[in-house]
XYZ file of C-alpha atoms in Angstrom:
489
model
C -63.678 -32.382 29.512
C -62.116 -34.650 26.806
C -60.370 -33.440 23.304
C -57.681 -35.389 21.457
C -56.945 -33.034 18.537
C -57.348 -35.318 15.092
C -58.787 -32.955 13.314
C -61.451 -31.290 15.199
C -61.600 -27.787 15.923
C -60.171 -26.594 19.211
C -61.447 -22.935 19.716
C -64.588 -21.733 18.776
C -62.303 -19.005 17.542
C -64.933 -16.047 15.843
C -67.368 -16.472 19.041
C -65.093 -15.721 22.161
C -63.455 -12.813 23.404
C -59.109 -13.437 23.117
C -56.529 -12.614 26.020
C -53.683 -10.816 24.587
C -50.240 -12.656 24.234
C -48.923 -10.530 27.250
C -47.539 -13.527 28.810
C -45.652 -14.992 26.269
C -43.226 -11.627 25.315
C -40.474 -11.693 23.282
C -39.774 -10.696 19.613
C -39.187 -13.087 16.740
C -35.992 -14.862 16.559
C -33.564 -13.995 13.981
C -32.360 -17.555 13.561
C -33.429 -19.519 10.541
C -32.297 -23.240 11.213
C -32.042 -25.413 8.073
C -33.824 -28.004 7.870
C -33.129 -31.889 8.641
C -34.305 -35.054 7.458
C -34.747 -37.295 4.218
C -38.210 -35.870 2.868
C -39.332 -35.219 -0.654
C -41.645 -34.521 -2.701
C -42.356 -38.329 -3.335
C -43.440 -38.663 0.080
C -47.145 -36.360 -0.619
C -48.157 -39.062 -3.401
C -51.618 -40.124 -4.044
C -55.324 -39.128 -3.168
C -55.484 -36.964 0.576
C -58.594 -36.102 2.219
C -57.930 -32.464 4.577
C -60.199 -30.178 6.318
C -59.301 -27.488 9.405
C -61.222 -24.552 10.873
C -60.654 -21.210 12.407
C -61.143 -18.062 11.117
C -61.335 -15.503 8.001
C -62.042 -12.072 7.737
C -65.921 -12.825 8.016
C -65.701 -14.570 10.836
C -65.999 -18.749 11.914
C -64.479 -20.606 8.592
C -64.511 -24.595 8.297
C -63.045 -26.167 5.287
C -62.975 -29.516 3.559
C -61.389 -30.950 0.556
C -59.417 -34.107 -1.102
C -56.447 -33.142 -3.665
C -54.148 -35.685 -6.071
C -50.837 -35.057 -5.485
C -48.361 -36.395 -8.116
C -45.253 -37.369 -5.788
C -43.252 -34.418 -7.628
C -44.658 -31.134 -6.688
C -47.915 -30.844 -8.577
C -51.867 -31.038 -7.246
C -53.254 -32.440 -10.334
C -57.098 -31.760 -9.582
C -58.579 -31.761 -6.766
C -62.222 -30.176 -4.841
C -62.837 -28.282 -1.842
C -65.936 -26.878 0.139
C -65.633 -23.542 1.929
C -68.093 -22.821 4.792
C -67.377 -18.868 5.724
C -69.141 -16.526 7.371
C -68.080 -14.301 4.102
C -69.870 -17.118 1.761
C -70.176 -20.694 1.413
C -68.390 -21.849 -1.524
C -68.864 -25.700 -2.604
C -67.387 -27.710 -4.885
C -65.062 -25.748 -5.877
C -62.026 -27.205 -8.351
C -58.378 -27.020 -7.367
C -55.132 -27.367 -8.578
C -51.556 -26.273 -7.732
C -48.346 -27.221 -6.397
C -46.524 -28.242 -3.473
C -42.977 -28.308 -1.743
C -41.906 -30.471 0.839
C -38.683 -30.033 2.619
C -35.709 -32.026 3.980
C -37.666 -32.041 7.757
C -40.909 -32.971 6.303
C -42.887 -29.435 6.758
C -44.126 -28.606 3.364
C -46.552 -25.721 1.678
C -49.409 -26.271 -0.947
C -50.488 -23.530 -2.905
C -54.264 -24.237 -4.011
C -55.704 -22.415 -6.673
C -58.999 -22.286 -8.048
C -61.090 -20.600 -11.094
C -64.128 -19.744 -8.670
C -63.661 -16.432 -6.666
C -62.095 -16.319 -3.133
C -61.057 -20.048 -3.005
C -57.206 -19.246 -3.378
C -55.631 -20.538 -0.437
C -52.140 -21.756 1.119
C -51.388 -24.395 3.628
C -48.341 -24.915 5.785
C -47.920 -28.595 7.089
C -45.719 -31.300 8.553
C -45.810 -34.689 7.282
C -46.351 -37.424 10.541
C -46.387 -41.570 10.067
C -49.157 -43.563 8.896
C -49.757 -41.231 5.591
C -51.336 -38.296 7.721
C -50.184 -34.359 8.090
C -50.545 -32.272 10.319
C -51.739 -28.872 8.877
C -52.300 -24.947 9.522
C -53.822 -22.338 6.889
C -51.163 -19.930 5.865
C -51.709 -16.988 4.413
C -53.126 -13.429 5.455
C -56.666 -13.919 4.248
C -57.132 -16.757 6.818
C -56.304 -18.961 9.219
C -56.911 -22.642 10.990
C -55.804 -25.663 11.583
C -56.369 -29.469 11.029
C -55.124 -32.293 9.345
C -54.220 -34.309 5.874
C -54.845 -38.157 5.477
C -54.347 -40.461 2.650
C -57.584 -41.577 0.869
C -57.688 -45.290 0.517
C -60.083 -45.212 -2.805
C -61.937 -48.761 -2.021
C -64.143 -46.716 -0.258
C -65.632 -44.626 -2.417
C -68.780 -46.041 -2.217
C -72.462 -46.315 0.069
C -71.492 -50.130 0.686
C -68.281 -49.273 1.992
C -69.732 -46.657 4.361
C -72.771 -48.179 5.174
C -72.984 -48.631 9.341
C -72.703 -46.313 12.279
C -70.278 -43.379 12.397
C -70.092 -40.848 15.371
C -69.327 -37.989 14.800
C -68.473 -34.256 16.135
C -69.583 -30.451 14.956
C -68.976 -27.849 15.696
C -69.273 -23.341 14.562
C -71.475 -20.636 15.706
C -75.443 -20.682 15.183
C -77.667 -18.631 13.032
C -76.524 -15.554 15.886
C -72.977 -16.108 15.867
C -72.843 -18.036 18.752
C -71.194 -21.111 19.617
C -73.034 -24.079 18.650
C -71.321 -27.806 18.418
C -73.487 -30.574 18.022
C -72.357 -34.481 18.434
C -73.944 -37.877 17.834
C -74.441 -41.680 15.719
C -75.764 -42.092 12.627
C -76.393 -45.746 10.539
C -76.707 -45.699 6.555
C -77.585 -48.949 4.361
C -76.057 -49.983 1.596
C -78.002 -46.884 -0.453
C -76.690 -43.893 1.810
C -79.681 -44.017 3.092
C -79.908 -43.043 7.190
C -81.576 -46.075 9.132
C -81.467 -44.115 12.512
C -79.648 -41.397 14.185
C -79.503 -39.297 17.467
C -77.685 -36.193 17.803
C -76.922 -34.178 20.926
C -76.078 -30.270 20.914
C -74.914 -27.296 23.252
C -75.881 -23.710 21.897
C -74.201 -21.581 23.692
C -75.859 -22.977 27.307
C -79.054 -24.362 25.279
C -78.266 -28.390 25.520
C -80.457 -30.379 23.636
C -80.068 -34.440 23.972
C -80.997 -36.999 22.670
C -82.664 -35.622 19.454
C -83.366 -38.206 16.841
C -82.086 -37.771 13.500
C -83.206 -38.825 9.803
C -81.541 -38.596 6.184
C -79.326 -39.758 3.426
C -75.548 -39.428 2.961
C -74.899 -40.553 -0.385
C -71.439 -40.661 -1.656
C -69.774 -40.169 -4.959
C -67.124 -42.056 -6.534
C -64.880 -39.443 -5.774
C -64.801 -39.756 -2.589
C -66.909 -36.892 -1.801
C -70.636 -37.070 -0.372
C -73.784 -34.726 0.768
C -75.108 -35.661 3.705
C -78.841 -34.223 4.724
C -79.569 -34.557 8.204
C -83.006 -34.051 9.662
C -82.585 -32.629 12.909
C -84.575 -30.360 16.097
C -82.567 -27.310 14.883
C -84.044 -28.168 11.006
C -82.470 -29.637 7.995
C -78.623 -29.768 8.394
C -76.817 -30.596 4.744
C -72.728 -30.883 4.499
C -70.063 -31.936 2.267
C -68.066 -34.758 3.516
C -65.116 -36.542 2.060
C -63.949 -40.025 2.417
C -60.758 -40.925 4.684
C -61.355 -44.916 4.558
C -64.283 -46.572 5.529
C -63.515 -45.615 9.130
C -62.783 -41.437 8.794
C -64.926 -39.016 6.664
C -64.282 -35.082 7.248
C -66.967 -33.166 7.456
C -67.868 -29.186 6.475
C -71.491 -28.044 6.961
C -73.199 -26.450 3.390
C -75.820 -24.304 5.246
C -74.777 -20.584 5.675
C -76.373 -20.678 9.135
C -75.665 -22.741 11.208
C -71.936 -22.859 9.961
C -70.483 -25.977 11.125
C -67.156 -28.405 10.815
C -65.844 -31.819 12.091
C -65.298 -35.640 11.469
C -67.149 -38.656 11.429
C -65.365 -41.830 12.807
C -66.525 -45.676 12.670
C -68.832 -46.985 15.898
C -68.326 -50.743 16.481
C -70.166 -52.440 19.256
C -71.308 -53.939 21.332
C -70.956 -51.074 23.842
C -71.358 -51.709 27.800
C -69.008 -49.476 30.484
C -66.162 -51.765 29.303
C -66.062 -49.805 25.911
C -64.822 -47.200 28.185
C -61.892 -49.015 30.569
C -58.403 -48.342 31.192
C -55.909 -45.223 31.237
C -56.603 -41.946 29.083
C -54.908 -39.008 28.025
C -57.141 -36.117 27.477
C -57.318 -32.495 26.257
C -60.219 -29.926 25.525
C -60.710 -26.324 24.198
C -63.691 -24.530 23.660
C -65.420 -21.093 25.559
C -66.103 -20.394 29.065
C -69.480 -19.004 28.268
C -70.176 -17.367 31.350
C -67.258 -14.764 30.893
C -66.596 -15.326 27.165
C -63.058 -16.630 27.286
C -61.087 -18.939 25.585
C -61.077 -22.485 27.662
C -58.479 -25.686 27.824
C -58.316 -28.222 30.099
C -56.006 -31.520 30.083
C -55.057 -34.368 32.054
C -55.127 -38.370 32.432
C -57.342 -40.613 34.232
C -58.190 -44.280 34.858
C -61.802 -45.600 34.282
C -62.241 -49.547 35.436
C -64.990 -50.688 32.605
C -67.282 -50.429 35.403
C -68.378 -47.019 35.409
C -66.157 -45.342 37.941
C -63.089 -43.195 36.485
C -61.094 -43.984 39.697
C -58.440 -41.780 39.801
C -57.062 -38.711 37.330
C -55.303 -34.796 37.359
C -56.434 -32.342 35.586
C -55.026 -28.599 34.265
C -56.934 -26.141 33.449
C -56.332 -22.647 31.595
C -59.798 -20.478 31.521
C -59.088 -17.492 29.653
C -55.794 -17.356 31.971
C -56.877 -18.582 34.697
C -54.572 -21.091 35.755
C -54.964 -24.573 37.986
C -52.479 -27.725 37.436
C -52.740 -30.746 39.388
C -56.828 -30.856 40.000
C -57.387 -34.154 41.403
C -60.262 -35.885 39.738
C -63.150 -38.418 40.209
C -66.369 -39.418 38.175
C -68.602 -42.220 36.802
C -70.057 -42.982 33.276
C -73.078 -45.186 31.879
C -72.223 -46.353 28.264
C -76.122 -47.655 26.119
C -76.155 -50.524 24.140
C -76.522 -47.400 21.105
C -73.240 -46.185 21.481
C -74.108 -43.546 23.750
C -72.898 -43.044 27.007
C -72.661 -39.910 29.312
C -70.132 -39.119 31.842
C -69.338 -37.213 34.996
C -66.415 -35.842 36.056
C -66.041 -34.391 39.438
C -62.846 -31.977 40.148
C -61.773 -28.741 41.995
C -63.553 -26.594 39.567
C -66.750 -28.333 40.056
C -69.147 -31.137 38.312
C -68.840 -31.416 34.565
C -71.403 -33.404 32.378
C -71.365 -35.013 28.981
C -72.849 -37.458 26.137
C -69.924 -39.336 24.892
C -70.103 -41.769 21.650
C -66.946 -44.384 21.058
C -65.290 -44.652 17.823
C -62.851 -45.843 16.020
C -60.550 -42.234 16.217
C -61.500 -42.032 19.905
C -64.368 -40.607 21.831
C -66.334 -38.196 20.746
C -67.804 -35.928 23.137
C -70.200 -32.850 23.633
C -70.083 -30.746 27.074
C -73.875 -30.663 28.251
C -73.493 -27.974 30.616
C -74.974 -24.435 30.604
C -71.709 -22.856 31.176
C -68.779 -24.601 29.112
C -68.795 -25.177 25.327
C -66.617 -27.919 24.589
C -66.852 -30.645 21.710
C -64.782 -33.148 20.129
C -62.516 -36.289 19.769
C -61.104 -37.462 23.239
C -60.074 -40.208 25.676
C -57.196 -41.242 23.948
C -56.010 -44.354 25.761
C -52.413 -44.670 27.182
C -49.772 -47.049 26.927
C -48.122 -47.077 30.515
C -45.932 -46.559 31.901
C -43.869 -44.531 30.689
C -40.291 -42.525 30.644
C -38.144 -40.222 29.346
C -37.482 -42.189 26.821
C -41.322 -42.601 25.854
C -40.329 -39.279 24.226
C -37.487 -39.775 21.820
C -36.926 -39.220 18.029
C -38.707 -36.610 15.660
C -42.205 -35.362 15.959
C -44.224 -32.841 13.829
C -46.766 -30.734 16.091
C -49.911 -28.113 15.671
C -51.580 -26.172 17.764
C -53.875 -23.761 17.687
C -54.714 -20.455 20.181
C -56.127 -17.626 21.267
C -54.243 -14.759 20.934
C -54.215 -10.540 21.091
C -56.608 -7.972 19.940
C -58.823 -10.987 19.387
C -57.460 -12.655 16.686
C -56.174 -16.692 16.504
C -53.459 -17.815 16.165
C -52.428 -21.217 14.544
C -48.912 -23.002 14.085
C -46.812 -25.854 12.756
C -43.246 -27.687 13.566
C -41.402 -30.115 13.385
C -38.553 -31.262 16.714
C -36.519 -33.914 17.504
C -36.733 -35.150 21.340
C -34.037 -36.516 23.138
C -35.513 -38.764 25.318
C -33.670 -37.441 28.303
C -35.071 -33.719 28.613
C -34.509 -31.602 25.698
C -36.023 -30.713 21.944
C -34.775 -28.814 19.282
C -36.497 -28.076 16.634
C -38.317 -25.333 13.251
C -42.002 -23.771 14.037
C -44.522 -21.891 11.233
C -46.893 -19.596 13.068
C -49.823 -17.808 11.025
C -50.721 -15.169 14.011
C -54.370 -14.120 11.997
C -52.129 -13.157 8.717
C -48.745 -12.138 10.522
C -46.938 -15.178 9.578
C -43.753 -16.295 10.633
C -42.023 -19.181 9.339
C -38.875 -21.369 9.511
C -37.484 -20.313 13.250
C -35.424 -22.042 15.936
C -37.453 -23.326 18.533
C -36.171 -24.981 21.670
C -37.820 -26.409 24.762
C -36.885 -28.772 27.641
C -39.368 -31.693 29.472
C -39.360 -33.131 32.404
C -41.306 -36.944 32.300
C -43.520 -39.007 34.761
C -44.524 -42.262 34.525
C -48.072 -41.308 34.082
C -46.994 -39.742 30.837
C -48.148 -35.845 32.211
C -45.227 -34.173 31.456
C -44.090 -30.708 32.036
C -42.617 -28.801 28.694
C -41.180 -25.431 28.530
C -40.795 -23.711 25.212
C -38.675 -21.124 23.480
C -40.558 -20.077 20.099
C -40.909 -16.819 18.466
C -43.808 -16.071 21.091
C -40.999 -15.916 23.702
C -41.269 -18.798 26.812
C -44.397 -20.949 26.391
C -45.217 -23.320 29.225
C -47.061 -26.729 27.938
C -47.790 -29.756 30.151
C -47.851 -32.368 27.788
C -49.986 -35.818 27.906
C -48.552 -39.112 26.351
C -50.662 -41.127 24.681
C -47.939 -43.752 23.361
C -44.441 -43.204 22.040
C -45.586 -41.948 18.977
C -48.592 -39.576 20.275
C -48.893 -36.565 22.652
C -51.309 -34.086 23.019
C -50.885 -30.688 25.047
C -52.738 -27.391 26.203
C -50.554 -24.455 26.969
C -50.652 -23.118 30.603
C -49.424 -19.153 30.517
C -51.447 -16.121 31.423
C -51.466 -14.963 28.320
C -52.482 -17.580 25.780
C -54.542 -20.449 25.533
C -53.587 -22.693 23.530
C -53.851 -26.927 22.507
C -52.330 -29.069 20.384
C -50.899 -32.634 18.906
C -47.791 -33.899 18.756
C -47.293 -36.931 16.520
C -44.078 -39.230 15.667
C -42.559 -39.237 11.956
């Protein structure tokens, strides 16, 4: 059960039935740090590409855009597709303005002439011309990412090869549904082949082929129609580079979101080698709750993951420290499945290889969980593996059935302590700009226990390290369930 948060959605949040935030107490802090750094405005410059998911008044909401920001507060133009279970909305103009503070957390303010397209978003600039980014405002919430277009490619030769890529919303009943797979286009947009795999709600479906066309614009901004068992799918997508494309599903029903990442072969088991990091999220879809699970592991190219621990938090459920075994088969297609053997039972699924990880789709009847995963580690590591200042996001479950999304931005100390300012849109109750604190304690196989003080009250994380300048987390409390991504500045 794999998810490395990039920009996928973590909780099939309109679906499942929410724990309350019981566990995590506490009233909102009355401290206000200011905030530290040398950001600017100059530093959102350029052509972005952003998309999240989560969850509006009508329900499941996935949306994706691109924006020109001028490097001095202003969104010049921009577009954005809206896929709500209030309306789908596409191609919508934008424009606005933006702030970004000393510590690199920032708001944009979109605004739009066509109806119900307003919207605000709270983020945290990270390295490598990417943000990390939550909805924020009481109309909505969500979270995913920003990322800096590179305009080059813009165009069906740029994009032409195989992409897999990961889905996922509710179904034409409001169910969950997340479908992943591979798709190749020529030179015209054209799709040369294509499989697709999907779990709806219990109903698994593999190994379905797939035709169409996803031709671009010189905008950066595509349709894609894809032929599939469940009928024809369509989508806006926009263009990252000619590795990254984020993706939000046209078709009222099913109502779908996700990202589409580079395949490049040849693929055998040894596509698949070494030590990972992992997290998921999704629904336990026997009892309806809210699911995360996290760990590490070691696969030897051979098709054996060796060795691994796993944590689990199933609607507040708790187990840490699940030994786990499994194997995997990896086609010459880019399509491999996996099994992963653990305390809590046998776990199946199709995973594709990419370029931003592997994408994977849970093929059992019982757990719903999609998305980009098996992050792979550089070991060992230390204390010091976790030093200098990271923005973070994660995204929960939270009370009277609502989600709840959040961003900050800490500096670690490399020894055992963070410090740090955390936004938290709790479905519309927002809270923004207060002290949070927390204290980690490392091991070399980068699984490291964090404990939290936020405006939630205590919040227990255990933490996987991916490199120095990556983590990603699931929360372990009673009372919330929660993932996340940590990334370095």
């Amino acid at each position: 059960m794999f998810q490395a948060k990039g920009h996928s959605l973590l909780f099939l949040a309109t679906t499942i039935t929410f724990i309350t935030i019981a566990g995590c107490g506490g009233g909102s802090s009355v401290n206000f740090p200011p905030p530290q750094g040398g950001f600017t405005n100059s530093n959102l410059n350029g052509p972005f590409a952003f998309s999240y998911t989560g969850s509006d008044v009508g329900g499941f909401l996935s949306v994706a855009g691109s924006f020109m920001a001028d490097g001095a507060g202003h969104i010049t133009s921009g577009t954005q597709d809206i896929n709500s279970s209030a309306a789908v909305i596409t191609n919508a103009a934008v424009t606005g303005t933006y702030l970004v503070r000393a510590d690199g957390r920032g708001t944009i303010t979109l605004t739009s002439p066509t109806p119900n397209s307003n919207s605000t978003l709270d983020f945290v600039i990270v390295a490598g011309g990417h943000a990390l980014v939550t909805r924020f405002d009481n109309r909505a919430t969500g979270s995913g990412t920003i990322d800096q277009q590179t305009t080059s490619a813009f165009s069906n030769a740029a994009l032409a090869g195989p992409f897999a890529f990961s889905l996922s919303g509710i179904d034409t009943g409001g169910v969950p549904l997340a479908v992943t797979g591979v798709f190749t286009s020529d030179a015209t947009g054209t799709l040369t082949s294509g499989l697709d795999d999907s779990n709806d709600d219990g109903l698994v479906v593999t190994n379905d082929p797939m035709t169409g066309s996803i031709p671009v614009a010189s905008t950066g901004r595509g349709i894609a129609t894809l032929n599939t068992v469940r009928g024809t799918l369509t989508f806006a997508y926009y263009v990252v580079d000619a590795n990254h494309l984020k993706i939000v599903g046209t078709n009222t029903f099913p109502a779908l979101g996700g990202e589409a990442f580079r395949q490049t072969g040849p693929f055998t088991n040894a596509s698949v080698s070494g030590p990972f990091a992992f997290t998921v999220a999704g629904a336990d879809l026997l009892n309806g709750n809210p699911f995360a699970a996290g760990g590490v592991l070691t696969s030897d190219g051979a098709g054996n993951v060796t060795s691994g621990i796993e944590d689990f938090n199933d609607g507040g459920l708790i187990t840490t420290g699940a030994p786990l075994t499994g194997t995997y088969a990896m086609a010459a297609n880019g399509r491999g499945t996996l099994t992963l053997n653990t305390a809590a039972g046998t776990f199946s699924f199709v995973i594709y290889p990419s370029s931003g990880g592997v994408q994977v789709l849970e093929i059992d009847s019982r757990f719903l969980t999609s998305g980009t995963a098996l992050q792979q580690q550089t070991t060992p590591f230390t204390a010091a593996s976790f030093q200098g200042t990271y923005g973070m996001n994660f995204d929960a479950a939270a009370s009277g059935g609502t989600e709840l999304d959040s961003i900050a931005e800490f500096t670690a100390d490399g020894v055992s302590k963070l410090t740090g300012i955390i936004d938290i849109n709790n479905s519309g109750g927002i809270t923004f700009g207060q002290a949070m604190t927390g204290t980690f304690v490392a091991n070399a196989n980068g699984r490291n226990a964090l404990s939290l003080q936020t405006p939630l009250g205590p919040q227990s994380m255990i933490v996987y390290l991916v490199n120095g300048n990556r983590a990603i987390f699931i929360e372990v409390d009673g009372g919330l369930v929660a993932a996340g991504d940590i990334r370095h500045q």
